[in-house]
Short mmCIF file of C-alpha atoms in Angstrom, two decimals:
data_model
loop_
_atom_site.label_atom_id
_atom_site.label_comp_id
_atom_site.label_asym_id
_atom_site.label_seq_id
_atom_site.Cartn_x
_atom_site.Cartn_y
_atom_site.Cartn_z
CA MET A 1269 -46.04 -74.58 98.03
CA GLU A 1270 -43.85 -71.42 97.57
CA LEU A 1271 -40.45 -71.64 95.95
CA GLN A 1272 -37.28 -69.69 96.61
CA ASP A 1273 -36.51 -66.95 93.77
CA PRO A 1274 -35.45 -67.50 91.13
CA VAL A 1275 -37.67 -70.34 90.40
CA PRO A 1276 -35.71 -72.88 88.14
CA VAL A 1277 -36.62 -73.11 84.44
CA GLY A 1278 -38.83 -76.21 83.84
CA THR A 1279 -40.80 -75.72 87.14
CA ARG A 1280 -44.42 -76.42 86.80
CA PHE A 1281 -47.18 -74.09 88.28
CA TYR A 1282 -50.92 -73.32 88.22
CA ILE A 1283 -52.87 -70.10 88.59
CA THR A 1284 -56.32 -69.70 90.51
CA SER A 1285 -58.18 -69.81 87.51
CA GLY A 1286 -57.05 -73.26 87.16
CA HIS A 1287 -54.74 -72.94 84.25
CA LEU A 1288 -51.65 -75.17 84.37
CA GLY A 1289 -48.11 -74.23 83.04
CA THR A 1290 -44.21 -74.52 82.40
CA ILE A 1291 -41.65 -72.20 83.14
CA LYS A 1292 -39.64 -71.77 80.39
CA TYR A 1293 -37.60 -68.51 80.83
CA VAL A 1294 -36.34 -66.58 83.79
CA GLY A 1295 -34.97 -63.08 83.21
CA ALA A 1296 -35.25 -59.75 81.75
CA VAL A 1297 -37.43 -58.96 78.51
CA ASP A 1298 -35.74 -55.86 76.44
CA GLY A 1299 -37.67 -52.84 76.61
CA THR A 1300 -38.99 -53.56 80.30
CA PRO A 1301 -37.88 -53.44 83.95
CA GLY A 1302 -37.71 -56.40 86.19
CA ILE A 1303 -37.92 -60.20 85.90
CA TRP A 1304 -40.47 -61.89 83.86
CA TYR A 1305 -41.46 -65.55 83.63
CA GLY A 1306 -41.65 -67.02 80.04
CA VAL A 1307 -44.17 -69.66 80.18
CA GLU A 1308 -45.91 -72.44 77.86
CA TRP A 1309 -49.36 -72.93 78.99
CA ASP A 1310 -50.90 -76.40 78.86
CA ASP A 1311 -53.80 -75.01 77.11
CA PRO A 1312 -52.49 -73.23 74.02
CA ASN A 1313 -55.43 -71.10 73.47
CA ARG A 1314 -53.85 -68.99 76.52
CA GLY A 1315 -50.73 -68.34 74.58
CA LYS A 1316 -49.82 -65.39 72.60
CA HIS A 1317 -46.39 -66.16 70.89
CA ASP A 1318 -44.09 -69.29 70.89
CA GLY A 1319 -41.33 -67.47 73.07
CA VAL A 1320 -40.28 -64.68 70.52
CA LYS A 1321 -40.77 -61.05 71.29
CA ASP A 1322 -39.85 -58.37 69.19
CA GLY A 1323 -38.06 -60.64 66.97
CA ARG A 1324 -35.86 -61.99 69.96
CA ARG A 1325 -36.29 -65.78 70.95
CA TYR A 1326 -36.40 -66.11 74.62
CA PHE A 1327 -37.78 -69.79 74.75
CA THR A 1328 -39.34 -72.43 72.73
CA CYS A 1329 -42.79 -74.00 72.91
CA LEU A 1330 -43.63 -77.84 72.49
CA VAL A 1331 -46.73 -76.55 70.95
CA PRO A 1332 -46.75 -73.29 68.70
CA ASN A 1333 -48.45 -70.05 70.22
CA ALA A 1334 -48.57 -71.52 73.67
CA GLY A 1335 -46.62 -69.04 75.14
CA SER A 1336 -46.56 -65.66 77.07
CA PHE A 1337 -44.86 -63.72 79.63
CA ILE A 1338 -46.16 -63.15 83.28
CA ARG A 1339 -44.65 -61.50 86.14
CA PRO A 1340 -43.68 -63.43 89.34
CA SER A 1341 -46.66 -63.35 91.70
CA LYS A 1342 -47.87 -64.85 94.75
CA SER A 1343 -50.68 -66.09 92.84
CA LEU A 1344 -48.40 -68.70 90.91
CA ASN A 1345 -49.00 -72.06 93.01
CA PHE A 1346 -46.09 -74.59 92.32
CA GLY A 1347 -47.93 -77.53 93.84
CA VAL A 1348 -47.73 -79.76 96.74
CA THR A 1349 -46.19 -83.24 97.72
CA PHE A 1350 -47.36 -86.61 97.02
CA LEU A 1351 -48.54 -87.57 100.45
CA THR A 1352 -50.21 -83.92 101.01
CA ALA A 1353 -52.32 -84.69 98.07
CA LEU A 1354 -53.04 -88.36 98.96
CA SER A 1355 -53.85 -87.30 102.29
CA ALA A 1356 -56.37 -84.40 101.00
CA LYS A 1357 -57.95 -86.69 98.91
CA TYR A 1358 -58.58 -89.82 101.18
CA VAL A 1359 -58.12 -88.50 104.70
CA ASP A 1360 -58.89 -84.93 105.26
CA GLU A 1361 -62.34 -84.35 106.80
CA ALA A 1362 -62.17 -81.10 105.30
CA HIS A 1363 -62.39 -82.73 101.79
CA ASP A 1364 -65.54 -82.31 99.94
CA VAL A 1365 -67.04 -85.77 100.14
CA SER A 1366 -70.41 -85.15 98.29
CA ASP A 1367 -72.27 -88.07 97.21
CA ARG A 1368 -71.86 -87.51 93.71
CA GLU A 1369 -68.61 -87.11 91.69
CA LYS A 1370 -67.39 -86.99 88.14
CA ILE A 1371 -64.88 -89.99 87.05
CA ILE A 1372 -62.95 -90.05 83.85
CA LEU A 1373 -62.91 -93.51 82.27
CA GLY A 1374 -59.57 -94.79 81.42
CA SER A 1375 -57.42 -93.22 78.72
CA SER A 1376 -60.36 -91.78 76.94
CA ASN A 1377 -58.55 -88.47 76.56
CA ARG A 1378 -61.38 -87.04 78.83
CA ALA A 1379 -64.01 -88.13 76.05
CA ILE A 1380 -65.75 -90.67 78.89
CA GLU A 1381 -66.85 -89.03 81.83
CA VAL A 1382 -69.38 -90.38 84.26
CA GLU A 1383 -70.87 -89.33 87.57
CA ALA A 1384 -70.37 -92.00 90.45
CA VAL A 1385 -72.94 -91.93 93.10
CA GLY A 1386 -71.90 -92.87 96.73
CA PHE A 1387 -68.38 -92.33 96.05
CA GLY A 1388 -67.74 -90.31 99.36
CA LYS A 1389 -68.79 -93.30 101.30
CA VAL A 1390 -66.32 -95.58 99.07
CA ARG A 1391 -63.65 -93.05 100.07
CA SER A 1392 -64.45 -93.11 103.86
CA LYS A 1393 -63.62 -96.57 103.78
CA LEU A 1394 -60.25 -95.78 102.68
CA ARG A 1395 -58.92 -93.65 104.96
CA ASP A 1396 -56.32 -96.28 106.14
CA LEU A 1397 -53.86 -95.75 103.43
CA GLN A 1398 -52.11 -98.59 104.09
CA ARG A 1399 -54.93 -100.71 102.73
CA LEU A 1400 -55.06 -98.50 99.40
CA ARG A 1401 -54.74 -100.67 96.26
CA GLU A 1402 -55.67 -97.72 93.24
CA VAL A 1403 -54.81 -94.29 93.97
CA SER A 1404 -56.15 -91.32 91.84
CA LEU A 1405 -54.45 -88.03 92.46
CA ASP A 1406 -56.12 -86.71 89.11
CA ASN A 1407 -55.62 -82.77 89.42
CA GLU A 1408 -54.38 -82.66 93.03
CA LYS A 1409 -51.47 -80.55 91.73
CA VAL A 1410 -48.77 -83.29 92.71
CA ALA A 1411 -45.15 -81.60 91.93
CA PHE A 1412 -42.73 -82.89 94.56
CA THR A 1413 -42.03 -86.14 96.38
CA ASP A 1414 -41.67 -86.67 99.98
CA THR A 1415 -38.93 -87.61 102.55
CA PRO A 1416 -37.54 -90.70 101.40
CA GLY A 1417 -39.45 -93.76 103.40
CA GLN A 1418 -42.40 -91.59 104.11
CA ILE A 1419 -44.44 -92.97 101.12
CA ARG A 1420 -43.50 -96.42 101.70
CA ARG A 1421 -44.61 -96.46 105.31
CA THR A 1422 -47.82 -94.74 104.53
CA CYS A 1423 -49.11 -96.67 101.45
CA PRO A 1424 -46.89 -99.63 100.58
CA ASN A 1425 -49.63 -101.56 98.77
CA VAL A 1426 -50.67 -99.41 96.21
CA ARG A 1427 -51.08 -101.32 92.68
CA GLY A 1428 -52.21 -98.61 90.41
CA LEU A 1429 -51.45 -95.01 90.49
CA ASP A 1430 -53.03 -92.26 88.46
CA LEU A 1431 -51.20 -88.86 88.64
CA SER A 1432 -53.06 -87.10 85.78
CA THR A 1433 -53.55 -83.34 85.40
CA ASN A 1434 -50.57 -82.46 87.66
CA LEU A 1435 -47.19 -80.47 88.20
CA LEU A 1436 -44.64 -82.96 87.71
CA PRO A 1437 -41.80 -81.73 85.89
CA SER A 1438 -39.66 -84.67 85.46
CA TRP A 1439 -39.04 -88.50 85.34
CA GLN A 1440 -36.60 -87.95 88.40
CA VAL A 1441 -39.52 -86.87 90.41
CA VAL A 1442 -41.92 -89.39 89.13
CA ALA A 1443 -39.29 -91.96 90.22
CA GLY A 1444 -38.82 -90.52 93.54
CA ILE A 1445 -42.53 -91.44 94.18
CA THR A 1446 -42.85 -95.05 92.39
CA VAL A 1447 -39.55 -96.26 93.95
CA GLU A 1448 -41.37 -95.84 97.40
CA LEU A 1449 -44.24 -97.87 95.73
CA PRO A 1450 -42.83 -101.53 95.67
CA CYS A 1451 -46.00 -103.11 94.37
CA LEU A 1452 -46.90 -100.54 91.67
CA GLU A 1453 -47.81 -102.29 88.24
CA ARG A 1454 -50.06 -99.59 86.37
CA LEU A 1455 -48.78 -95.96 86.12
CA ILE A 1456 -51.02 -93.04 84.40
CA PRO A 1457 -48.51 -90.01 84.63
CA GLN A 1458 -50.90 -87.86 82.95
CA VAL A 1459 -54.14 -88.01 80.90
CA GLU A 1460 -54.88 -84.74 79.42
CA SER A 1461 -51.48 -83.15 78.54
CA LYS A 1462 -51.12 -81.72 81.94
CA ASN A 1463 -47.68 -83.33 82.79
CA ARG A 1464 -44.85 -82.06 80.45
CA PHE A 1465 -41.98 -84.15 81.63
CA GLN A 1466 -38.47 -83.33 80.92
CA ALA A 1467 -36.36 -86.13 79.60
CA PRO A 1468 -34.13 -87.82 82.34
CA ASP A 1469 -31.01 -85.88 82.59
CA SER A 1470 -29.49 -88.55 85.22
CA GLU A 1471 -29.67 -91.89 85.91
CA LEU A 1472 -33.27 -92.94 87.36
CA PRO A 1473 -33.19 -95.58 90.51
CA ALA A 1474 -33.07 -99.05 89.12
CA THR A 1475 -36.18 -99.98 91.24
CA ALA A 1476 -38.37 -97.06 90.70
CA PHE A 1477 -40.27 -98.86 87.78
CA GLU A 1478 -39.35 -102.51 88.18
CA HIS A 1479 -42.65 -103.77 88.62
CA ILE A 1480 -44.60 -101.55 86.21
CA VAL A 1481 -46.63 -103.67 83.35
CA GLU A 1482 -48.90 -100.81 82.28
CA LEU A 1483 -47.98 -97.18 81.37
CA GLN A 1484 -50.06 -94.52 79.79
CA LEU A 1485 -48.44 -91.53 78.25
CA ASN A 1486 -51.00 -89.94 76.18
CA ASP A 1487 -50.88 -86.34 75.43
CA THR A 1488 -47.59 -85.84 77.21
CA LEU A 1489 -45.89 -84.68 74.13
CA ILE A 1490 -43.09 -87.17 74.80
CA THR A 1491 -41.06 -87.95 71.70
CA TRP A 1492 -40.28 -91.22 70.74
CA ALA A 1493 -36.39 -90.93 71.78
CA GLU A 1494 -37.64 -89.80 75.30
CA PHE A 1495 -39.68 -92.80 75.40
CA ARG A 1496 -37.04 -95.24 74.69
CA GLU A 1497 -34.53 -93.39 77.26
CA VAL A 1498 -37.44 -94.16 80.05
CA VAL A 1499 -38.44 -97.60 79.27
CA CYS A 1500 -35.08 -99.33 79.44
CA PHE A 1501 -35.91 -98.75 83.40
CA MET A 1502 -39.18 -100.62 82.94
CA SER A 1503 -38.26 -104.41 82.52
CA ALA A 1504 -41.82 -105.84 83.34
CA LEU A 1505 -43.42 -103.36 80.91
CA ARG A 1506 -46.32 -104.96 78.50
CA MET A 1507 -48.71 -102.46 77.89
CA VAL A 1508 -48.15 -98.72 76.62
CA GLU A 1509 -50.18 -95.65 75.36
CA LEU A 1510 -48.69 -93.13 73.59
CA GLY A 1511 -51.73 -91.40 71.92
CA TYR A 1512 -52.14 -87.73 71.14
CA ASN A 1513 -48.53 -87.01 71.30
CA ARG A 1514 -48.11 -85.37 67.85
CA LEU A 1515 -45.39 -88.12 66.82
CA THR A 1516 -44.54 -87.76 63.00
CA SER A 1517 -41.87 -90.71 63.15
CA LEU A 1518 -40.51 -93.23 65.09
CA SER A 1519 -37.11 -93.26 63.68
CA ALA A 1520 -34.98 -92.79 66.50
CA LYS A 1521 -33.20 -96.01 68.06
CA SER A 1522 -31.44 -96.63 71.50
CA THR A 1523 -28.68 -98.88 72.41
CA GLU A 1524 -30.75 -100.07 75.26
CA SER A 1525 -32.67 -103.20 75.38
CA VAL A 1526 -36.38 -102.90 75.37
CA PRO A 1527 -38.90 -104.70 77.49
CA LEU A 1528 -41.30 -107.38 76.21
CA ILE A 1529 -43.89 -104.95 75.18
CA HIS A 1530 -47.25 -107.16 74.02
CA ASP A 1531 -49.19 -103.77 73.29
CA LEU A 1532 -48.37 -100.44 72.00
CA ASN A 1533 -50.99 -97.72 71.29
CA PHE A 1534 -50.15 -94.56 68.72
CA ASP A 1535 -53.72 -93.37 68.46
CA MET A 1536 -54.26 -89.97 67.08
CA ASN A 1537 -50.54 -89.07 66.14
CA GLU A 1538 -49.14 -87.80 62.80
CA LEU A 1539 -47.38 -91.10 61.80
CA SER A 1540 -47.24 -91.45 57.94
CA ASP A 1541 -44.44 -93.60 56.78
CA TRP A 1542 -45.33 -97.38 57.20
CA ILE A 1543 -41.76 -98.55 56.62
CA SER A 1544 -40.33 -95.98 59.28
CA VAL A 1545 -43.15 -96.99 61.79
CA ALA A 1546 -42.50 -100.97 61.31
CA SER A 1547 -38.77 -100.75 61.27
CA SER A 1548 -38.54 -98.64 64.22
CA LEU A 1549 -40.67 -101.48 65.93
CA SER A 1550 -38.26 -104.22 64.86
CA GLU A 1551 -36.92 -104.54 68.53
CA PHE A 1552 -40.29 -105.17 70.11
CA VAL A 1553 -40.19 -108.98 69.43
CA ALA A 1554 -43.01 -109.82 71.60
CA LEU A 1555 -45.34 -107.16 69.87
CA ARG A 1556 -48.99 -108.49 69.68
CA ARG A 1557 -51.30 -105.48 69.30
CA LEU A 1558 -50.28 -102.19 67.53
CA VAL A 1559 -52.81 -99.36 67.46
CA LEU A 1560 -52.12 -96.88 64.49
CA SER A 1561 -55.74 -95.52 64.31
CA ARG A 1562 -56.33 -91.78 63.46
CA ASN A 1563 -52.86 -91.17 62.02
CA CYS A 1564 -51.91 -90.33 58.27
CA ILE A 1565 -50.91 -93.45 56.61
CA ARG A 1566 -51.62 -93.43 52.97
CA ILE A 1567 -49.83 -96.64 51.43
CA ILE A 1568 -48.55 -99.88 52.78
CA PRO A 1569 -45.54 -100.87 50.41
CA GLN A 1570 -44.27 -104.11 49.28
CA LEU A 1571 -42.07 -105.88 52.15
CA SER A 1572 -38.69 -105.84 50.67
CA LEU A 1573 -37.07 -107.52 53.68
CA GLU A 1574 -36.70 -111.29 54.09
CA CYS A 1575 -38.50 -111.01 57.52
CA SER A 1576 -41.04 -108.66 58.55
CA PRO A 1577 -40.10 -106.43 61.57
CA ILE A 1578 -43.44 -106.67 62.99
CA GLN A 1579 -44.25 -110.43 62.05
CA SER A 1580 -45.46 -111.03 65.59
CA VAL A 1581 -48.42 -108.88 65.42
CA GLN A 1582 -51.72 -110.51 65.83
CA SER A 1583 -54.13 -107.32 66.09
CA LEU A 1584 -53.69 -104.16 64.11
CA ALA A 1585 -55.91 -101.03 64.27
CA LEU A 1586 -55.46 -98.81 61.25
CA SER A 1587 -59.13 -97.12 61.18
CA ALA A 1588 -59.34 -93.39 60.25
CA ASN A 1589 -56.07 -93.34 58.12
CA ARG A 1590 -55.96 -92.53 54.69
CA LEU A 1591 -55.77 -96.10 52.79
CA ASP A 1592 -57.32 -95.98 49.42
CA ASN A 1593 -55.87 -99.02 47.59
CA TRP A 1594 -56.91 -102.47 48.10
CA GLN A 1595 -53.57 -103.88 47.32
CA ASP A 1596 -52.42 -102.19 50.43
CA LEU A 1597 -54.19 -105.04 52.18
CA ASP A 1598 -52.53 -107.57 49.79
CA ARG A 1599 -49.26 -106.24 51.05
CA LEU A 1600 -50.50 -106.06 54.74
CA SER A 1601 -50.69 -109.75 54.93
CA GLN A 1602 -46.62 -110.01 54.08
CA TRP A 1603 -45.94 -107.48 56.93
CA CYS A 1604 -48.22 -109.19 59.49
CA PRO A 1605 -48.41 -113.12 58.40
CA ARG A 1606 -50.04 -113.90 61.99
CA LEU A 1607 -52.76 -110.96 61.73
CA GLU A 1608 -55.76 -112.16 63.56
CA SER A 1609 -57.76 -108.79 64.27
CA LEU A 1610 -58.06 -105.68 61.87
CA ASN A 1611 -59.73 -102.47 62.21
CA LEU A 1612 -59.98 -100.86 58.92
CA ALA A 1613 -63.17 -98.44 59.30
CA GLY A 1614 -62.84 -94.76 58.41
CA ASN A 1615 -60.26 -95.31 55.18
CA PRO A 1616 -61.05 -94.16 51.95
CA LEU A 1617 -61.20 -97.66 50.66
CA THR A 1618 -63.84 -98.62 53.12
CA GLU A 1619 -65.90 -95.11 52.87
CA SER A 1620 -65.57 -93.61 49.40
CA ASN A 1621 -63.92 -96.36 47.07
CA GLU A 1622 -66.20 -97.43 44.45
CA LEU A 1623 -65.93 -100.80 45.83
CA ALA A 1624 -66.55 -99.58 49.38
CA ARG A 1625 -69.93 -101.42 49.83
CA TYR A 1626 -68.10 -104.82 49.44
CA SER A 1627 -65.07 -103.82 51.49
CA ARG A 1628 -65.54 -106.45 54.16
CA GLN A 1629 -65.75 -109.25 51.86
CA TYR A 1630 -62.50 -107.96 50.07
CA ALA A 1631 -60.70 -107.68 53.16
CA ILE A 1632 -61.74 -111.05 54.47
CA ALA A 1633 -60.68 -112.56 51.19
CA LYS A 1634 -57.38 -110.99 51.02
CA ILE A 1635 -56.18 -111.66 54.77
CA PRO A 1636 -56.59 -115.54 55.36
CA THR A 1637 -55.41 -115.60 58.89
CA LEU A 1638 -58.16 -113.00 59.53
CA LEU A 1639 -60.60 -113.73 62.44
CA VAL A 1640 -62.05 -110.50 63.40
CA LEU A 1641 -62.72 -107.41 61.37
CA ASP A 1642 -63.97 -104.11 62.64
CA GLY A 1643 -64.90 -105.67 65.91
CA SER A 1644 -67.04 -108.13 64.32
CA ALA A 1645 -66.07 -111.82 64.33
CA ILE A 1646 -65.90 -113.47 61.09
CA SER A 1647 -67.55 -117.06 60.82
CA ALA A 1648 -66.58 -120.06 58.71
CA LYS A 1649 -69.79 -119.48 56.44
CA GLU A 1650 -69.09 -115.71 56.22
CA ARG A 1651 -65.45 -116.51 55.14
CA THR A 1652 -66.22 -119.05 52.54
CA ASP A 1653 -69.12 -116.40 51.21
CA SER A 1654 -66.45 -113.83 50.93
CA GLU A 1655 -63.87 -115.91 49.44
CA LEU A 1656 -66.03 -116.99 46.69
CA PHE A 1657 -67.35 -113.52 46.16
CA TYR A 1658 -63.96 -112.25 45.63
CA LEU A 1659 -63.15 -115.24 43.21
CA SER A 1660 -66.34 -114.29 41.22
CA PHE A 1661 -65.30 -110.47 41.20
CA ILE A 1662 -61.71 -111.44 40.02
CA SER A 1663 -63.09 -113.69 37.17
CA GLN A 1664 -65.51 -111.16 35.73
CA ASN A 1665 -63.22 -108.37 35.91
CA PHE A 1666 -59.78 -109.34 35.03
CA SER A 1667 -58.31 -111.44 32.20
CA GLY A 1668 -55.13 -113.05 31.58
CA ASN A 1669 -53.33 -116.12 32.68
CA ASP A 1670 -52.82 -117.03 36.40
CA GLU A 1671 -49.72 -115.55 36.49
CA GLU A 1672 -50.95 -112.29 35.44
CA ILE A 1673 -53.96 -112.08 37.79
CA CYS A 1674 -51.53 -113.52 40.80
CA GLN A 1675 -49.77 -110.31 40.16
CA ALA A 1676 -52.71 -108.18 40.92
CA HIS A 1677 -54.43 -110.36 43.05
CA PRO A 1678 -51.84 -112.45 45.31
CA GLN A 1679 -54.57 -114.77 46.97
CA TRP A 1680 -56.05 -115.97 43.60
CA THR A 1681 -54.07 -119.21 43.37
CA ALA A 1682 -54.54 -120.10 47.25
CA LEU A 1683 -58.32 -119.59 46.84
CA CYS A 1684 -58.52 -121.31 43.51
CA ASN A 1685 -56.85 -124.42 45.38
CA LYS A 1686 -59.23 -124.10 48.12
CA HIS A 1687 -62.52 -123.62 46.33
CA GLY A 1688 -61.71 -124.06 42.60
CA LYS A 1689 -61.70 -121.64 39.73
CA PRO A 1690 -64.56 -119.77 39.22
CA SER A 1691 -65.39 -121.32 35.84
CA GLU A 1692 -65.56 -124.52 37.56
CA VAL A 1693 -67.67 -123.64 40.68
CA LEU A 1694 -69.73 -120.93 39.02
CA PRO A 1695 -71.15 -122.26 35.89
CA ARG A 1696 -72.65 -120.54 32.83
CA LYS A 1697 -74.96 -117.26 32.79
CA GLY A 1698 -78.50 -118.37 34.33
CA ASP A 1699 -76.78 -120.96 36.85
CA ASP A 1700 -78.70 -120.91 40.04
CA ASN A 1701 -75.00 -121.48 41.76
CA LYS A 1702 -73.60 -118.53 40.58
CA LEU A 1703 -72.14 -116.37 43.58
CA SER A 1704 -73.74 -113.05 42.04
CA ASN A 1705 -76.99 -114.88 42.77
CA SER A 1706 -76.43 -115.25 46.66
CA LEU A 1707 -76.51 -111.21 46.87
CA ILE A 1708 -80.05 -110.14 48.18
CA ASN A 1709 -81.64 -106.50 47.74
CA VAL A 1710 -82.70 -104.87 50.98
CA ASN A 1711 -85.22 -101.80 50.60
CA VAL A 1712 -84.31 -99.47 53.37
CA TYR A 1713 -86.65 -96.65 54.48
CA ARG A 1714 -85.44 -93.89 56.70
CA CYS A 1715 -88.02 -92.71 59.46
CA LEU A 1716 -88.15 -90.10 62.12
CA ILE A 1717 -89.73 -92.57 64.75
CA ARG A 1718 -90.04 -96.13 65.66
CA PRO A 1719 -92.66 -97.95 63.46
CA GLU A 1720 -95.52 -98.96 64.36
CA LYS A 1721 -97.87 -102.04 63.42
CA GLU A 1722 -99.62 -100.24 60.64
CA HIS A 1723 -96.60 -98.03 59.22
CA ARG A 1724 -96.87 -97.59 55.59
CA HIS A 1725 -93.82 -97.12 53.22
CA THR A 1726 -93.37 -93.46 52.48
CA GLY A 1727 -90.94 -92.26 49.73
CA LYS A 1728 -88.62 -94.19 47.49
CA PRO A 1729 -86.30 -96.83 49.51
CA THR A 1730 -82.58 -97.03 49.25
CA ARG A 1731 -81.60 -100.32 47.87
CA VAL A 1732 -78.61 -102.16 49.55
CA ARG A 1733 -77.05 -105.19 47.94
CA THR A 1734 -75.57 -107.60 50.49
CA LEU A 1735 -75.07 -111.07 51.33
CA PRO A 1736 -77.54 -113.08 53.92
CA THR A 1737 -74.38 -114.01 55.87
CA THR A 1738 -73.80 -110.56 56.59
CA LYS A 1739 -73.64 -109.54 60.37
CA ILE A 1740 -76.15 -107.09 61.79
CA ALA A 1741 -73.25 -104.95 62.94
CA VAL A 1742 -71.87 -104.89 59.68
CA PHE A 1743 -75.39 -104.43 58.00
CA LYS A 1744 -75.61 -101.34 59.93
CA LEU A 1745 -72.46 -99.97 58.67
CA GLN A 1746 -73.49 -100.61 55.36
CA LEU A 1747 -76.93 -98.86 56.08
CA MET A 1748 -74.94 -95.92 57.37
CA ARG A 1749 -73.08 -95.53 54.21
CA ALA A 1750 -75.84 -95.94 52.13
CA LEU A 1751 -77.83 -93.10 53.71
CA GLU A 1752 -74.97 -91.13 53.92
CA LEU A 1753 -75.39 -90.27 57.78
CA PRO A 1754 -73.06 -88.12 59.42
CA ARG A 1755 -69.99 -89.84 61.01
CA SER A 1756 -71.34 -88.28 64.16
CA VAL A 1757 -73.84 -91.00 64.22
CA GLY A 1758 -72.24 -93.99 65.71
CA ARG A 1759 -73.61 -97.64 65.00
CA ASP A 1760 -75.10 -97.74 68.49
CA ALA A 1761 -77.39 -94.56 67.58
CA ILE A 1762 -79.45 -96.48 64.91
CA GLU A 1763 -82.16 -98.80 65.25
CA VAL A 1764 -83.04 -101.09 62.48
CA TRP A 1765 -86.37 -102.78 61.81
CA LEU A 1766 -87.59 -105.56 59.76
CA SER A 1767 -91.05 -105.42 58.30
CA MET A 1768 -92.90 -108.39 58.89
CA GLU A 1769 -96.58 -109.46 57.92
CA ASP A 1770 -97.72 -108.85 61.71
CA GLY A 1771 -95.69 -105.92 62.52
CA PHE A 1772 -92.10 -104.90 62.87
CA VAL A 1773 -89.04 -107.02 64.46
CA GLU A 1774 -85.93 -104.93 65.34
CA LEU A 1775 -82.51 -106.09 64.52
CA CYS A 1776 -81.06 -105.59 68.05
CA ASP A 1777 -78.61 -108.75 68.19
CA ASP A 1778 -75.53 -107.76 66.39
CA SER A 1779 -73.95 -111.08 66.34
CA HIS A 1780 -76.36 -112.65 64.07
CA ASP A 1781 -76.66 -112.40 60.35
CA LEU A 1782 -79.29 -111.31 58.19
CA SER A 1783 -80.46 -114.92 57.22
CA TRP A 1784 -81.09 -115.46 60.91
CA TYR A 1785 -83.80 -112.65 61.14
CA GLY A 1786 -85.14 -114.02 57.87
CA ILE A 1787 -84.11 -111.32 55.84
CA GLU A 1788 -84.15 -112.44 52.09
CA ASP A 1789 -84.26 -110.46 48.71
CA GLU A 1790 -86.40 -107.59 48.46
CA SER A 1791 -87.29 -107.67 52.17
CA ASP A 1792 -87.98 -104.11 53.62
CA VAL A 1793 -86.30 -102.59 56.89
CA PHE A 1794 -86.92 -99.38 58.55
CA LEU A 1795 -83.98 -97.17 60.24
CA THR A 1796 -84.27 -94.51 62.99
CA VAL A 1797 -81.62 -92.57 64.45
CA LYS A 1798 -81.98 -92.17 68.35
CA SER A 1799 -79.86 -89.16 68.37
CA THR A 1800 -81.68 -85.82 68.15
CA GLU A 1801 -79.05 -84.65 65.71
CA GLN A 1802 -80.01 -86.16 62.39
#
């Protein structure tokens, strides 16, 4: 669609090479004739500066060095209306309806792409647009709404709408589309930093987002303040994704009430201040699941408030942060007294800390409400073993009275009341009931190919000390750490085989523990990596 000159600042566009951008400045540039557009490219690698030329600032970029100047040109395309894009994808005979099509899964930030076979046949059945329930207009260059009433008459039953990688300039334009979709529950305005919305500069229609339950705003570079401004129009909202937005704080608050959001995802941001994050979420009283993985959190301080602002959280993801002190988990129980599921992998205390090999046992013992750790369920027996192991560790490494021990290990009294003091349940040296005797040594051999029946041990094994109640999923992570496999090798990329008298048995069921497979002290296991990159 062509726009009349001058093009307004904030207009989105794309060029024939496929690059998208936002016009941030229209006017003259010192030392050159004519009109220029100052643009910020969605792909910052295409930029040359951040809006400053020859010492003068003409505009500001959200991402450093993503800007450049271009001349007005007919090669700039400013997008199409919603119904034009819908018709092009779901109706037009001229549309390429090949039998194979690339599909992006969920909000994976384009990390998961699959090839759908026969999708063209499915699309052909959706030409009756009134029957559409799920609409994906990913990369269809949507920039404008249509004449009021047209969208409602054309596709009134849409429940889910994906507007990823488009040219939508503002929430007002999004609202102009969604207000026409009375059944809409799931909205993905973008996925891959291809919609950079301006904050609302006027009231949005009250019914534009009234039924939205799920909202994905990953990689929009939206600020927390802007999100709070928009979310007050979404009274039914329950799930929100705000990943990849370079958020450094959540300190801004709004006078508007917030919906009863159950699930907040801040994956891959730059949040570092635990107290600031928790305090900013105090108004989200229904919050059950909080994702803070791949941020910059270094410490969880003592709770100084009478009541935790995130006390309703039951599932918390803290993987790949910078936690390096086990007392952080003691304090975490104060902040999240109802915590049932925790993701902790990828922190220094589980990877490089001197106690990392026992990280699972310690985490289970320190958080009594925990039912799932790093995606693996905690059985009653594993909890008992972990708590006894932790008690034994404390008794062997700390001296002092109960009060002093409690200062360093807040769960000491509760665990002693539950299991008895270590001196009472773990008798003198040499007693077979001593918990340390429950640990077994497993010999691990690395091999390049799957072991055969006649496979012989080669080289010196790596010894891994663990509990027989350790789940196979956790055991694999222990092996990966012990063998120092690169992080690019995932748990699903390794195969582990138990050496038996008559051959080998693959440890393929991650839900079973070592004892179920008959692994005991001095058992030999062989590990192979399926990936070619070893």
